[in-house]
Amino acid sequence: MTAIYDCSVDSELLTGMRIARAAITRGELVVIPTDTVYGVAADAFNAKAVTRLLEAKGRERTSPPPVLIPGIPTLDALASEVPPAVRLLVEEFWPGGLTVILHAQPSLQWDLGETRGTVALRMPANPIALELLAETGPLAVSSANLSGMPSATSAADAAEMLGDAVTAYLDGGPAGVSYEPVGEREGDTSSTIIDATALAHEGGRLRIVRAGVITRERIAAVVGEELLEPAGGAAAASDAAAGDDDAAAGDDDAAASEEPASLDAAPSADEADTTTT
């Protein structure tokens, strides 16, 4: 049985982080806490590791995972363009429960699945996740649950679903407790996913792909209601993006869970399922 490391105990935190770093380097999977839900993480630049993540969750390449990042400089490195409205949003809500879908840098040497040139990005508000990200770099992170099951809000929940497919579980206590569960499902603390890819074109607007812990009203207060697509409009387009949450970590980032990175712009409506952190 894969070990669960209680990160409230210094010795277990040190051991768990060391094992998690080594596992990521070897292309293995680890489960980490985020501020929204627990996420299962893999090296975003290791295609075999990303495939292992999708297989562990029971997902296809059409549902690429989002990517959790340690800070805004990494946002600029991974996205081909960051529109002013997105900068306002990440300044307001990062680190936190907002996943943003953007066009990815075309030079990136990674394979997250059928992303159609986009990536879903989130900076989680969790010190354990941020410490690991600072040491490993960007991680592909989907909610730590089997596809179609509720997002895990504890390490034990994640272990029950993912078992030995994961090398180490980092237990950071209950996830999502700092948010009101206002997502699409009862008790849902997944990140909100917005598709910002249309802003690359004149007249383009932001689309909320998945409703989560950051409400439409809070987003509109930052960028203005006129920059948002009408509620319920162009929902179908969100497929390609939705991700699962997040990292989220989480079916925030990495839907109901939070999974950024493949979320829209094209990746796949089923992502809005519940896997983004």
Tab-separated table of C-alpha atoms in Angstrom:
chain	number	residue	atom	x	y	z
A	1	MET	CA	0.000	0.000	0.000
A	2	THR	CA	1.378	3.397	-0.989
A	3	ALA	CA	2.300	5.549	2.000
A	4	ILE	CA	0.374	8.660	3.024
A	5	TYR	CA	2.637	11.328	4.544
A	6	ASP	CA	1.087	13.606	7.152
A	7	CYS	CA	2.551	16.983	6.250
A	8	SER	CA	1.565	18.466	9.624
A	9	VAL	CA	4.393	16.367	11.110
A	10	ASP	CA	7.785	17.835	10.224
A	11	SER	CA	9.539	14.522	9.759
A	12	GLU	CA	6.794	13.164	7.505
A	13	LEU	CA	6.683	16.410	5.543
A	14	LEU	CA	10.414	16.220	4.826
A	15	THR	CA	10.244	12.549	3.884
A	16	GLY	CA	7.109	12.933	1.810
A	17	MET	CA	8.455	15.921	-0.121
A	18	ARG	CA	11.733	14.120	-0.826
A	19	ILE	CA	9.919	11.046	-2.104
A	20	ALA	CA	7.488	13.167	-4.133
A	21	ARG	CA	10.321	15.084	-5.830
A	22	ALA	CA	12.098	11.855	-6.705
A	23	ALA	CA	8.888	10.293	-8.006
A	24	ILE	CA	8.176	13.239	-10.288
A	25	THR	CA	11.739	13.041	-11.627
A	26	ARG	CA	11.231	9.349	-12.429
A	27	GLY	CA	7.978	10.037	-14.288
A	28	GLU	CA	5.759	8.671	-11.517
A	29	LEU	CA	2.610	10.106	-9.950
A	30	VAL	CA	2.083	11.822	-6.610
A	31	VAL	CA	-1.045	13.163	-4.947
A	32	ILE	CA	-0.818	16.669	-3.524
A	33	PRO	CA	-3.149	18.979	-1.624
A	34	THR	CA	-4.331	22.189	-3.211
A	35	ASP	CA	-6.576	24.932	-1.916
A	36	THR	CA	-9.549	23.545	-3.839
A	37	VAL	CA	-9.303	19.735	-4.055
A	38	TYR	CA	-6.560	17.106	-3.999
A	39	GLY	CA	-4.739	16.621	-7.278
A	40	VAL	CA	-2.759	13.813	-8.878
A	41	ALA	CA	0.421	15.270	-10.333
A	42	ALA	CA	2.943	14.349	-13.024
A	43	ASP	CA	5.856	16.071	-14.746
A	44	ALA	CA	4.180	18.208	-17.411
A	45	PHE	CA	7.156	17.722	-19.736
A	46	ASN	CA	7.215	13.936	-19.483
A	47	ALA	CA	4.727	12.511	-21.989
A	48	LYS	CA	4.851	9.023	-20.455
A	49	ALA	CA	4.112	10.453	-17.022
A	50	VAL	CA	1.122	12.406	-18.369
A	51	THR	CA	-0.162	9.242	-20.048
A	52	ARG	CA	0.231	7.421	-16.737
A	53	LEU	CA	-1.833	10.150	-15.048
A	54	LEU	CA	-4.649	9.863	-17.585
A	55	GLU	CA	-4.650	6.067	-17.303
A	56	ALA	CA	-4.775	6.193	-13.508
A	57	LYS	CA	-7.874	8.387	-13.690
A	58	GLY	CA	-9.500	6.446	-16.512
A	59	ARG	CA	-9.381	9.366	-18.930
A	60	GLU	CA	-8.537	9.715	-22.626
A	61	ARG	CA	-6.127	12.075	-24.401
A	62	THR	CA	-9.144	14.147	-25.346
A	63	SER	CA	-9.299	15.239	-21.697
A	64	PRO	CA	-5.867	16.765	-21.130
A	65	PRO	CA	-4.942	17.825	-17.602
A	66	PRO	CA	-4.420	21.420	-16.556
A	67	VAL	CA	-1.011	22.599	-15.411
A	68	LEU	CA	-0.265	23.996	-11.959
A	69	ILE	CA	2.501	26.591	-11.793
A	70	PRO	CA	4.442	28.287	-8.985
A	71	GLY	CA	3.956	31.895	-10.078
A	72	ILE	CA	3.168	34.492	-12.723
A	73	PRO	CA	6.634	34.336	-14.372
A	74	THR	CA	5.802	30.750	-15.348
A	75	LEU	CA	2.502	31.956	-16.814
A	76	ASP	CA	4.470	34.183	-19.185
A	77	ALA	CA	6.804	31.310	-20.066
A	78	LEU	CA	4.037	28.848	-20.943
A	79	ALA	CA	1.412	31.072	-22.593
A	80	SER	CA	2.053	32.597	-26.001
A	81	GLU	CA	0.227	35.753	-24.946
A	82	VAL	CA	-1.313	36.958	-21.710
A	83	PRO	CA	-4.050	39.543	-22.429
A	84	PRO	CA	-4.384	42.532	-20.061
A	85	ALA	CA	-7.704	41.239	-18.720
A	86	VAL	CA	-6.069	37.953	-17.737
A	87	ARG	CA	-3.285	39.817	-15.958
A	88	LEU	CA	-5.888	41.679	-13.932
A	89	LEU	CA	-7.603	38.419	-13.015
A	90	VAL	CA	-4.471	36.569	-11.939
A	91	GLU	CA	-3.311	39.563	-9.928
A	92	GLU	CA	-6.642	39.442	-8.101
A	93	PHE	CA	-7.210	35.691	-7.758
A	94	TRP	CA	-3.771	34.024	-7.794
A	95	PRO	CA	-2.725	32.133	-5.909
A	96	GLY	CA	-6.231	30.755	-5.712
A	97	GLY	CA	-9.166	29.018	-7.319
A	98	LEU	CA	-9.077	30.371	-10.872
A	99	THR	CA	-7.890	28.307	-13.853
A	100	VAL	CA	-7.215	30.190	-17.094
A	101	ILE	CA	-7.114	28.648	-20.574
A	102	LEU	CA	-4.707	30.371	-22.939
A	103	HIS	CA	-2.855	29.627	-26.157
A	104	ALA	CA	0.337	27.746	-25.301
A	105	GLN	CA	3.811	28.684	-26.450
A	106	PRO	CA	4.235	26.731	-29.703
A	107	SER	CA	7.844	25.891	-28.806
A	108	LEU	CA	6.958	23.932	-25.662
A	109	GLN	CA	8.315	20.387	-25.698
A	110	TRP	CA	5.424	18.600	-24.039
A	111	ASP	CA	2.458	16.400	-24.859
A	112	LEU	CA	-0.514	16.869	-22.548
A	113	GLY	CA	-2.987	15.268	-24.929
A	114	GLU	CA	-5.306	16.797	-27.493
A	115	THR	CA	-5.050	20.384	-26.311
A	116	ARG	CA	-5.443	22.062	-29.701
A	117	GLY	CA	-2.618	24.386	-28.847
A	118	THR	CA	-4.016	25.581	-25.531
A	119	VAL	CA	-3.101	25.129	-21.903
A	120	ALA	CA	-5.101	25.505	-18.697
A	121	LEU	CA	-3.030	27.163	-15.966
A	122	ARG	CA	-3.494	27.791	-12.260
A	123	MET	CA	-1.376	28.882	-9.319
A	124	PRO	CA	-2.765	27.107	-6.237
A	125	ALA	CA	-2.964	28.750	-2.815
A	126	ASN	CA	-1.415	25.876	-0.898
A	127	PRO	CA	2.102	26.034	0.603
A	128	ILE	CA	2.836	22.326	0.084
A	129	ALA	CA	1.819	22.439	-3.564
A	130	LEU	CA	3.741	25.672	-4.140
A	131	GLU	CA	6.890	24.316	-2.496
A	132	LEU	CA	6.802	21.218	-4.679
A	133	LEU	CA	6.124	23.285	-7.813
A	134	ALA	CA	9.045	25.576	-6.995
A	135	GLU	CA	11.332	22.543	-6.975
A	136	THR	CA	9.897	20.512	-9.859
A	137	GLY	CA	8.555	23.177	-12.212
A	138	PRO	CA	5.113	22.990	-13.856
A	139	LEU	CA	3.081	19.889	-13.054
A	140	ALA	CA	0.206	18.369	-14.983
A	141	VAL	CA	-2.384	18.014	-12.240
A	142	SER	CA	-5.877	16.600	-12.403
A	143	SER	CA	-8.254	16.075	-9.541
A	144	ALA	CA	-7.229	13.019	-7.550
A	145	ASN	CA	-10.243	10.895	-8.339
A	146	LEU	CA	-11.385	8.329	-10.862
A	147	SER	CA	-13.152	9.917	-13.814
A	148	GLY	CA	-16.817	10.420	-12.986
A	149	MET	CA	-16.305	10.174	-9.224
A	150	PRO	CA	-16.450	13.110	-6.769
A	151	SER	CA	-13.243	15.092	-6.366
A	152	ALA	CA	-11.107	14.057	-3.408
A	153	THR	CA	-10.906	16.583	-0.583
A	154	SER	CA	-8.585	14.443	1.536
A	155	ALA	CA	-5.534	12.285	0.913
A	156	ALA	CA	-7.439	9.264	2.213
A	157	ASP	CA	-10.226	9.815	-0.334
A	158	ALA	CA	-7.645	10.024	-3.113
A	159	ALA	CA	-5.852	6.882	-1.940
A	160	GLU	CA	-9.109	4.943	-1.877
A	161	MET	CA	-9.678	5.720	-5.552
A	162	LEU	CA	-6.151	5.741	-6.987
A	163	GLY	CA	-4.373	3.239	-4.751
A	164	ASP	CA	-0.951	2.007	-5.874
A	165	ALA	CA	-1.078	3.914	-9.163
A	166	VAL	CA	0.436	6.748	-7.115
A	167	THR	CA	3.924	6.645	-5.562
A	168	ALA	CA	3.215	8.970	-2.622
A	169	TYR	CA	0.301	10.819	-1.054
A	170	LEU	CA	1.004	14.155	0.642
A	171	ASP	CA	-1.652	14.793	3.286
A	172	GLY	CA	-2.133	18.512	3.838
A	173	GLY	CA	-5.444	18.254	5.666
A	174	PRO	CA	-8.924	18.910	4.249
A	175	ALA	CA	-8.945	20.738	0.896
A	176	GLY	CA	-11.372	23.469	-0.081
A	177	VAL	CA	-12.099	24.662	3.442
A	178	SER	CA	-11.241	28.283	2.631
A	179	TYR	CA	-13.906	28.480	-0.069
A	180	GLU	CA	-17.669	28.477	-0.128
A	181	PRO	CA	-18.762	25.414	-2.157
A	182	VAL	CA	-20.531	27.331	-4.908
A	183	GLY	CA	-19.511	25.158	-7.867
A	184	GLU	CA	-21.713	23.214	-10.230
A	185	ARG	CA	-22.175	20.263	-7.873
A	186	GLU	CA	-23.270	20.098	-4.253
A	187	GLY	CA	-20.279	20.691	-1.987
A	188	ASP	CA	-18.060	21.436	-5.002
A	189	THR	CA	-14.926	23.463	-4.234
A	190	SER	CA	-13.306	23.117	-7.644
A	191	SER	CA	-11.613	26.019	-9.321
A	192	THR	CA	-13.463	28.209	-11.774
A	193	ILE	CA	-12.236	27.710	-15.336
A	194	ILE	CA	-12.270	30.566	-17.818
A	195	ASP	CA	-11.352	30.351	-21.489
A	196	ALA	CA	-9.426	33.479	-22.486
A	197	THR	CA	-8.311	32.311	-25.930
A	198	ALA	CA	-10.914	34.437	-27.752
A	199	LEU	CA	-9.249	37.593	-26.434
A	200	ALA	CA	-6.590	37.064	-29.097
A	201	HIS	CA	-9.167	38.318	-31.602
A	202	GLU	CA	-10.859	41.703	-31.807
A	203	GLY	CA	-14.166	41.620	-29.975
A	204	GLY	CA	-13.374	38.342	-28.244
A	205	ARG	CA	-14.716	37.767	-24.737
A	206	LEU	CA	-13.953	35.583	-21.760
A	207	ARG	CA	-16.012	32.435	-21.389
A	208	ILE	CA	-16.657	30.729	-18.078
A	209	VAL	CA	-16.147	27.064	-18.916
A	210	ARG	CA	-16.824	25.757	-15.448
A	211	ALA	CA	-18.404	27.562	-12.540
A	212	GLY	CA	-16.353	27.107	-9.389
A	213	VAL	CA	-15.222	28.873	-6.255
A	214	ILE	CA	-14.552	32.204	-7.997
A	215	THR	CA	-17.985	33.491	-8.941
A	216	ARG	CA	-18.966	35.263	-12.147
A	217	GLU	CA	-19.780	38.347	-10.084
A	218	ARG	CA	-16.233	38.514	-8.709
A	219	ILE	CA	-14.751	38.082	-12.173
A	220	ALA	CA	-17.022	40.784	-13.611
A	221	ALA	CA	-16.005	43.119	-10.798
A	222	VAL	CA	-12.417	42.905	-12.065
A	223	VAL	CA	-12.813	42.968	-15.860
A	224	GLY	CA	-16.357	44.235	-16.399
A	225	GLU	CA	-19.483	42.297	-17.340
A	226	GLU	CA	-19.144	43.435	-20.959
A	227	LEU	CA	-15.995	41.336	-21.368
A	228	LEU	CA	-17.796	38.138	-20.355
A	229	GLU	CA	-19.859	35.976	-22.667
A	230	PRO	CA	-23.505	35.846	-21.576
A	231	ALA	CA	-24.211	33.126	-19.058
A	232	GLY	CA	-25.030	29.884	-20.829
A	233	GLY	CA	-23.777	31.144	-24.171
A	234	ALA	CA	-21.383	29.080	-26.286
A	235	ALA	CA	-21.349	26.365	-23.707
A	236	ALA	CA	-20.564	23.760	-26.250
A	237	ALA	CA	-17.351	25.352	-27.093
A	238	SER	CA	-16.169	24.765	-23.718
A	239	ASP	CA	-15.647	21.236	-24.290
A	240	ALA	CA	-12.375	21.432	-25.541
A	241	ALA	CA	-11.385	22.897	-22.629
A	242	ALA	CA	-12.650	22.183	-19.593
A	243	GLY	CA	-10.399	20.107	-17.839
A	244	ASP	CA	-11.013	18.612	-14.619
A	245	ASP	CA	-9.791	20.064	-11.509
A	246	ASP	CA	-7.374	23.105	-10.021
A	247	ALA	CA	-4.735	21.787	-9.167
A	248	ALA	CA	-5.113	21.665	-9.533
A	249	ALA	CA	-4.474	21.509	-8.668
A	250	GLY	CA	-7.493	20.456	-9.331
A	251	ASP	CA	-10.652	19.179	-10.260
A	252	ASP	CA	-9.221	22.708	-9.227
A	253	ASP	CA	-6.865	23.860	-10.590
A	254	ALA	CA	-7.400	20.654	-11.267
A	255	ALA	CA	-14.248	20.425	-13.475
A	256	ALA	CA	-15.213	19.826	-10.504
A	257	SER	CA	-11.830	19.243	-9.892
A	258	GLU	CA	-9.440	21.306	-11.605
A	259	GLU	CA	-7.522	20.420	-14.397
A	260	PRO	CA	-6.171	23.032	-16.378
A	261	ALA	CA	-4.267	22.704	-19.378
A	262	SER	CA	-6.175	21.180	-21.736
A	263	LEU	CA	-9.090	22.739	-20.886
A	264	ASP	CA	-10.536	24.549	-23.610
A	265	ALA	CA	-9.708	26.309	-26.386
A	266	ALA	CA	-10.173	23.126	-26.828
A	267	PRO	CA	-9.783	20.179	-25.112
A	268	SER	CA	-12.752	18.687	-24.233
A	269	ALA	CA	-15.986	19.024	-22.837
A	270	ASP	CA	-15.751	16.049	-20.764
A	271	GLU	CA	-13.156	17.758	-18.789
A	272	ALA	CA	-15.654	19.855	-17.358
A	273	ASP	CA	-16.537	16.783	-15.697
A	274	THR	CA	-14.994	16.984	-12.444
A	275	THR	CA	-11.426	16.718	-12.649
A	276	THR	CA	-9.716	19.931	-12.318
A	277	THR	CA	-8.025	21.176	-9.295
